[in-house]
XYZ file of C-alpha atoms in Angstrom:
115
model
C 59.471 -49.708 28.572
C 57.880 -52.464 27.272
C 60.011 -54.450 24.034
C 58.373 -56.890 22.765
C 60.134 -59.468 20.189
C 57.933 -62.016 17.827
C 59.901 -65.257 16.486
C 59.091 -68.072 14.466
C 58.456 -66.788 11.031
C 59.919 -67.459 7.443
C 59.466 -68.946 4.279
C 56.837 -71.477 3.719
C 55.905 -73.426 0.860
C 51.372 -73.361 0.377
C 49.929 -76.074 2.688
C 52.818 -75.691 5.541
C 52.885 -74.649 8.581
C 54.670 -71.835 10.930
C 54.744 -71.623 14.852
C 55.002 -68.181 16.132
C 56.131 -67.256 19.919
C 55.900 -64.163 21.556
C 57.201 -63.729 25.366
C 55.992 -60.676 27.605
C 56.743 -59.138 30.951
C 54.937 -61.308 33.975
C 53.269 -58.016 34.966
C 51.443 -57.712 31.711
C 50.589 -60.856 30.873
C 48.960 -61.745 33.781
C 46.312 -59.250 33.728
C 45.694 -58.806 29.891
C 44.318 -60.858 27.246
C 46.533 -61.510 24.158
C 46.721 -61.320 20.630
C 48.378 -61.930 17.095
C 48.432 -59.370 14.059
C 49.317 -59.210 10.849
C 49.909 -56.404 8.494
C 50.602 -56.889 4.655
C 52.059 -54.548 2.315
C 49.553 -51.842 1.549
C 47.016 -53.361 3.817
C 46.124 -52.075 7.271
C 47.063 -54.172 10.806
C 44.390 -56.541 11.386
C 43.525 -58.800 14.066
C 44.088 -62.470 13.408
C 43.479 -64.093 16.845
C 43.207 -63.689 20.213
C 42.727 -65.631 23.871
C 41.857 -64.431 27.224
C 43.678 -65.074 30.368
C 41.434 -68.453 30.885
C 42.085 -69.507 27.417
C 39.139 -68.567 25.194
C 40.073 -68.067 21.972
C 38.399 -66.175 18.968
C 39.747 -65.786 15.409
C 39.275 -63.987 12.560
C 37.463 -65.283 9.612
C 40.129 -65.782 7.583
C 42.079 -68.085 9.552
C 39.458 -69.700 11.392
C 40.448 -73.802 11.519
C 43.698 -73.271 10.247
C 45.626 -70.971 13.160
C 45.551 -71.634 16.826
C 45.587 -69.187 19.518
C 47.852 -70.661 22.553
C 49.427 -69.053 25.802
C 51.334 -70.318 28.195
C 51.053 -69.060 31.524
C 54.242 -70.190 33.195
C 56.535 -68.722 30.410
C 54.369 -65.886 29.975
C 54.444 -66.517 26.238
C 51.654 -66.827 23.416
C 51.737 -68.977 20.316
C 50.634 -69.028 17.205
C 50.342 -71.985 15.153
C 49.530 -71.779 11.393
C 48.781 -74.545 9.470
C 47.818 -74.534 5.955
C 49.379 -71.784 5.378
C 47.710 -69.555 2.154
C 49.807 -67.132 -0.103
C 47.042 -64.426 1.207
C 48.443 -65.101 4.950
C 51.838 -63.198 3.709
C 52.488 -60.454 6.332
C 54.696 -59.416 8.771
C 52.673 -60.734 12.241
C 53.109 -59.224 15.792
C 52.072 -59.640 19.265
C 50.039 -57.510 21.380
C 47.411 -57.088 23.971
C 43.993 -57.660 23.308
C 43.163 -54.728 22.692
C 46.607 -53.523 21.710
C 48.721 -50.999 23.321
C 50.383 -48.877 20.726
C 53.628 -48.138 22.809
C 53.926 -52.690 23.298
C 54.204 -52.581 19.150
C 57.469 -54.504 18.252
C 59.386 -55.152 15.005
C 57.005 -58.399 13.901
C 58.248 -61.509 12.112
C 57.845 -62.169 8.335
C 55.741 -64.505 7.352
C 55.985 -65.331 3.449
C 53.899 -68.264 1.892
C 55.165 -68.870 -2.020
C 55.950 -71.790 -3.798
């Protein structure tokens, strides 16, 4: 059984910035591509980013030149860093495959942007 465990989030003032880590099993992240949601309160899970095993990236609109998409092959661990950081990017973000898995769905971490 697959438990995965998102860290890095919190309280951040507009215009700061977050880094969020994610570590999975060798066997899965070796073969899939990965990705970062978000889900905020009332609002279905989106998509916010997402990079292959080779490192293309793709992002969603939204977040496009602010976030970045990073993984890290030897600690089988993907990043996500968030800069400029909107009162609209509130949410509690998780990790997944690309596409997602529904049984690899973990707890998230809050991320809350308010002055």
């Amino acid at each position: 059984q697959v438990h995965l465990v998102e860290s890095g989030g919190g309280l951040v003032q507009p215009g700061g910035s977050l880094r969020l880590s994610c570590a999975f099993p060798g066997s899965i992240f070796s073969v899939w591509p990965m990705g970062w949601y978000r889900q905020s309160p009332g609002k279905e899970r989106e998509l916010v980013a997402h990079i292959s095993r080779g490192g293309s990236t793709n992002y969603a609109d939204s977040v496009k030149g602010r976030f970045t998409i990073s993984r890290d092959n030897a600690k089988n661990t993907v990043y996500l860093q968030m800069n400029s950081l909107k009162p609209e990017d509130t949410a509690v973000y998780y990790c997944n495959t690309f596409p997602f898995v529904r049984e690899y769905w973990g707890q998230g971490t809050q991320v809350t942007v308010s002055s």
